[in-house]
mmCIF file with all atom_site columns, C-alpha atoms and ligand atoms in Angstrom:
data_model
loop_
_atom_site.group_PDB
_atom_site.id
_atom_site.type_symbol
_atom_site.label_atom_id
_atom_site.label_alt_id
_atom_site.label_comp_id
_atom_site.label_asym_id
_atom_site.label_entity_id
_atom_site.label_seq_id
_atom_site.pdbx_PDB_ins_code
_atom_site.Cartn_x
_atom_site.Cartn_y
_atom_site.Cartn_z
_atom_site.occupancy
_atom_site.B_iso_or_equiv
_atom_site.pdbx_formal_charge
_atom_site.auth_seq_id
_atom_site.auth_comp_id
_atom_site.auth_asym_id
_atom_site.auth_atom_id
_atom_site.pdbx_PDB_model_num
ATOM   1  C  CA  . UNK A 1 1  ? 10.939 67.309 8.492  1.00 62.00 ? 1010 UNK A CA  1
ATOM   2  C  CA  . UNK A 1 2  ? 12.672 64.050 9.490  1.00 75.00 ? 1011 UNK A CA  1
ATOM   3  C  CA  . UNK A 1 3  ? 10.618 60.963 10.324 1.00 91.00 ? 1012 UNK A CA  1
ATOM   4  C  CA  . UNK A 1 4  ? 11.257 60.268 14.004 1.00 94.00 ? 1013 UNK A CA  1
ATOM   5  C  CA  . UNK A 1 5  ? 9.366  56.982 14.060 1.00 94.00 ? 1014 UNK A CA  1
ATOM   6  C  CA  . UNK A 1 6  ? 5.803  57.849 15.120 1.00 97.00 ? 1015 UNK A CA  1
ATOM   7  C  CA  . UNK A 1 7  ? 3.160  60.503 14.632 1.00 97.00 ? 1016 UNK A CA  1
ATOM   8  C  CA  . UNK A 1 8  ? 3.555  61.848 18.191 1.00 98.00 ? 1017 UNK A CA  1
ATOM   9  C  CA  . UNK A 1 9  ? 7.271  62.457 17.783 1.00 97.00 ? 1018 UNK A CA  1
ATOM   10 C  CA  . UNK A 1 10 ? 6.810  63.869 14.304 1.00 97.00 ? 1019 UNK A CA  1
ATOM   11 C  CA  . UNK A 1 11 ? 4.367  66.407 15.755 1.00 96.00 ? 1020 UNK A CA  1
ATOM   12 C  CA  . UNK A 1 12 ? 7.033  67.896 18.065 1.00 95.00 ? 1021 UNK A CA  1
ATOM   13 C  CA  . UNK A 1 13 ? 8.170  71.152 16.486 1.00 93.00 ? 1022 UNK A CA  1
ATOM   14 C  CA  . UNK A 1 14 ? 10.137 72.629 19.380 1.00 95.00 ? 1023 UNK A CA  1
ATOM   15 C  CA  . UNK A 1 15 ? 11.390 71.224 22.660 1.00 97.00 ? 1024 UNK A CA  1
ATOM   16 C  CA  . UNK A 1 16 ? 9.869  72.651 25.830 1.00 97.00 ? 1025 UNK A CA  1
ATOM   17 C  CA  . UNK A 1 17 ? 12.376 74.020 28.370 1.00 96.00 ? 1026 UNK A CA  1
ATOM   18 C  CA  . UNK A 1 18 ? 13.291 71.749 31.275 1.00 97.00 ? 1027 UNK A CA  1
ATOM   19 C  CA  . UNK A 1 19 ? 13.169 72.525 34.979 1.00 97.00 ? 1028 UNK A CA  1
ATOM   20 C  CA  . UNK A 1 20 ? 15.919 71.452 37.366 1.00 97.00 ? 1029 UNK A CA  1
ATOM   21 C  CA  . UNK A 1 21 ? 13.590 69.572 39.732 1.00 98.00 ? 1030 UNK A CA  1
ATOM   22 C  CA  . UNK A 1 22 ? 10.677 67.118 39.695 1.00 98.00 ? 1031 UNK A CA  1
ATOM   23 C  CA  . UNK A 1 23 ? 7.489  69.096 40.345 1.00 98.00 ? 1032 UNK A CA  1
ATOM   24 C  CA  . UNK A 1 24 ? 5.843  66.171 42.174 1.00 98.00 ? 1033 UNK A CA  1
ATOM   25 C  CA  . UNK A 1 25 ? 8.875  65.092 44.212 1.00 98.00 ? 1034 UNK A CA  1
ATOM   26 C  CA  . UNK A 1 26 ? 9.271  68.661 45.454 1.00 98.00 ? 1035 UNK A CA  1
ATOM   27 C  CA  . UNK A 1 27 ? 5.735  68.483 46.908 1.00 98.00 ? 1036 UNK A CA  1
ATOM   28 C  CA  . UNK A 1 28 ? 6.446  65.321 48.894 1.00 98.00 ? 1037 UNK A CA  1
ATOM   29 C  CA  . UNK A 1 29 ? 10.130 65.812 49.663 1.00 98.00 ? 1038 UNK A CA  1
ATOM   30 C  CA  . UNK A 1 30 ? 11.207 62.817 47.567 1.00 98.00 ? 1039 UNK A CA  1
ATOM   31 C  CA  . UNK A 1 31 ? 14.453 62.211 45.693 1.00 98.00 ? 1040 UNK A CA  1
ATOM   32 C  CA  . UNK A 1 32 ? 14.847 61.580 41.978 1.00 98.00 ? 1041 UNK A CA  1
ATOM   33 C  CA  . UNK A 1 33 ? 17.540 60.199 39.685 1.00 98.00 ? 1042 UNK A CA  1
ATOM   34 C  CA  . UNK A 1 34 ? 16.963 61.831 36.292 1.00 98.00 ? 1043 UNK A CA  1
ATOM   35 C  CA  . UNK A 1 35 ? 14.439 64.320 34.970 1.00 98.00 ? 1044 UNK A CA  1
ATOM   36 C  CA  . UNK A 1 36 ? 12.103 64.259 31.963 1.00 98.00 ? 1045 UNK A CA  1
ATOM   37 C  CA  . UNK A 1 37 ? 9.956  67.059 30.547 1.00 98.00 ? 1046 UNK A CA  1
ATOM   38 C  CA  . UNK A 1 38 ? 6.449  66.423 29.192 1.00 98.00 ? 1047 UNK A CA  1
ATOM   39 C  CA  . UNK A 1 39 ? 6.264  67.844 25.678 1.00 98.00 ? 1048 UNK A CA  1
ATOM   40 C  CA  . UNK A 1 40 ? 2.514  68.408 25.869 1.00 98.00 ? 1049 UNK A CA  1
ATOM   41 C  CA  . UNK A 1 41 ? 2.155  70.488 29.044 1.00 98.00 ? 1050 UNK A CA  1
ATOM   42 C  CA  . UNK A 1 42 ? 5.799  71.274 29.853 1.00 98.00 ? 1051 UNK A CA  1
ATOM   43 C  CA  . UNK A 1 43 ? 5.952  69.811 33.370 1.00 98.00 ? 1052 UNK A CA  1
ATOM   44 C  CA  . UNK A 1 44 ? 9.311  68.321 34.425 1.00 98.00 ? 1053 UNK A CA  1
ATOM   45 C  CA  . UNK A 1 45 ? 9.081  65.027 36.333 1.00 98.00 ? 1054 UNK A CA  1
ATOM   46 C  CA  . UNK A 1 46 ? 11.334 62.156 37.387 1.00 98.00 ? 1055 UNK A CA  1
ATOM   47 C  CA  . UNK A 1 47 ? 12.375 59.128 35.332 1.00 98.00 ? 1056 UNK A CA  1
ATOM   48 C  CA  . UNK A 1 48 ? 11.683 55.408 35.721 1.00 97.00 ? 1057 UNK A CA  1
ATOM   49 C  CA  . UNK A 1 49 ? 14.926 54.927 37.667 1.00 98.00 ? 1058 UNK A CA  1
ATOM   50 C  CA  . UNK A 1 50 ? 13.531 57.232 40.356 1.00 98.00 ? 1059 UNK A CA  1
ATOM   51 C  CA  . UNK A 1 51 ? 11.478 55.793 43.244 1.00 98.00 ? 1060 UNK A CA  1
ATOM   52 C  CA  . UNK A 1 52 ? 8.273  57.594 42.263 1.00 98.00 ? 1061 UNK A CA  1
ATOM   53 C  CA  . UNK A 1 53 ? 8.462  57.445 38.453 1.00 98.00 ? 1062 UNK A CA  1
ATOM   54 C  CA  . UNK A 1 54 ? 6.408  60.599 38.122 1.00 98.00 ? 1063 UNK A CA  1
ATOM   55 C  CA  . UNK A 1 55 ? 7.033  61.085 34.392 1.00 98.00 ? 1064 UNK A CA  1
ATOM   56 C  CA  . UNK A 1 56 ? 5.634  57.646 33.529 1.00 98.00 ? 1065 UNK A CA  1
ATOM   57 C  CA  . UNK A 1 57 ? 2.658  58.098 35.818 1.00 98.00 ? 1066 UNK A CA  1
ATOM   58 C  CA  . UNK A 1 58 ? 1.945  61.491 34.281 1.00 98.00 ? 1067 UNK A CA  1
ATOM   59 C  CA  . UNK A 1 59 ? 2.158  60.120 30.733 1.00 98.00 ? 1068 UNK A CA  1
ATOM   60 C  CA  . UNK A 1 60 ? -0.423 57.473 31.548 1.00 98.00 ? 1069 UNK A CA  1
ATOM   61 C  CA  . UNK A 1 61 ? -2.827 59.440 33.729 1.00 98.00 ? 1070 UNK A CA  1
ATOM   62 C  CA  . UNK A 1 62 ? -2.748 62.633 31.646 1.00 98.00 ? 1071 UNK A CA  1
ATOM   63 C  CA  . UNK A 1 63 ? -2.377 60.752 28.319 1.00 98.00 ? 1072 UNK A CA  1
ATOM   64 C  CA  . UNK A 1 64 ? 0.525  62.975 27.313 1.00 98.00 ? 1073 UNK A CA  1
ATOM   65 C  CA  . UNK A 1 65 ? 2.610  60.710 25.069 1.00 98.00 ? 1074 UNK A CA  1
ATOM   66 C  CA  . UNK A 1 66 ? 5.991  62.395 24.602 1.00 98.00 ? 1075 UNK A CA  1
ATOM   67 C  CA  . UNK A 1 67 ? 8.771  63.339 27.030 1.00 98.00 ? 1076 UNK A CA  1
ATOM   68 C  CA  . UNK A 1 68 ? 12.211 64.799 26.446 1.00 98.00 ? 1077 UNK A CA  1
ATOM   69 C  CA  . UNK A 1 69 ? 15.218 64.180 28.640 1.00 98.00 ? 1078 UNK A CA  1
ATOM   70 C  CA  . UNK A 1 70 ? 15.770 67.131 30.971 1.00 98.00 ? 1079 UNK A CA  1
ATOM   71 C  CA  . UNK A 1 71 ? 19.368 66.080 31.673 1.00 96.00 ? 1080 UNK A CA  1
ATOM   72 C  CA  . UNK A 1 72 ? 22.033 68.560 30.537 1.00 93.00 ? 1081 UNK A CA  1
ATOM   73 C  CA  . UNK A 1 73 ? 23.703 67.314 27.381 1.00 94.00 ? 1082 UNK A CA  1
ATOM   74 C  CA  . UNK A 1 74 ? 20.994 64.747 26.580 1.00 96.00 ? 1083 UNK A CA  1
ATOM   75 C  CA  . UNK A 1 75 ? 18.935 65.476 23.492 1.00 97.00 ? 1084 UNK A CA  1
ATOM   76 C  CA  . UNK A 1 76 ? 16.318 62.801 23.005 1.00 97.00 ? 1085 UNK A CA  1
ATOM   77 C  CA  . UNK A 1 77 ? 12.571 62.346 22.935 1.00 98.00 ? 1086 UNK A CA  1
ATOM   78 C  CA  . UNK A 1 78 ? 10.554 59.303 23.951 1.00 98.00 ? 1087 UNK A CA  1
ATOM   79 C  CA  . UNK A 1 79 ? 6.998  58.323 23.023 1.00 98.00 ? 1088 UNK A CA  1
ATOM   80 C  CA  . UNK A 1 80 ? 5.280  56.134 25.642 1.00 98.00 ? 1089 UNK A CA  1
ATOM   81 C  CA  . UNK A 1 81 ? 2.438  54.634 23.575 1.00 97.00 ? 1090 UNK A CA  1
ATOM   82 C  CA  . UNK A 1 82 ? 4.745  53.696 20.689 1.00 98.00 ? 1091 UNK A CA  1
ATOM   83 C  CA  . UNK A 1 83 ? 7.888  52.979 22.779 1.00 97.00 ? 1092 UNK A CA  1
ATOM   84 C  CA  . UNK A 1 84 ? 10.047 54.979 20.364 1.00 97.00 ? 1093 UNK A CA  1
ATOM   85 C  CA  . UNK A 1 85 ? 13.192 56.994 21.139 1.00 97.00 ? 1094 UNK A CA  1
ATOM   86 C  CA  . UNK A 1 86 ? 14.440 59.753 18.853 1.00 96.00 ? 1095 UNK A CA  1
ATOM   87 C  CA  . UNK A 1 87 ? 17.413 62.072 19.135 1.00 95.00 ? 1096 UNK A CA  1
ATOM   88 C  CA  . UNK A 1 88 ? 17.046 65.682 18.125 1.00 92.00 ? 1097 UNK A CA  1
HETATM 89 ZN ZN1 . LIG B 2 .  ? 4.054  57.967 19.317 1.00 56.03 ? 514  LIG B ZN1 1
HETATM 90 ZN ZN1 . LIG B 2 .  ? 9.210  62.756 40.934 1.00 56.03 ? 515  LIG B ZN1 1
HETATM 91 ZN ZN1 . LIG B 2 .  ? 2.012  66.579 30.398 1.00 56.03 ? 516  LIG B ZN1 1
#
């Protein structure tokens, strides 16, 4: 298995499927820019360019370290605690 740069990323064996909407923005009728999928619980949330930054908030409050881009054609993972990107 390739070394992706941290233990959290190295522990990812398969990428969870992405939704097409931010679960939290849908509840409050907010807009988002890009989507990210939590690789611990599978929820899809919005990126840091979005007004509500739900993916970041979720990573911190739930202590789920790794997200994957949910954008079509993007294949990368990001670990919040280690600030490491890895393509897959
Ligand atoms: Zn990590
Ligand atoms: Zn959101
Ligand atoms: Zn999560």
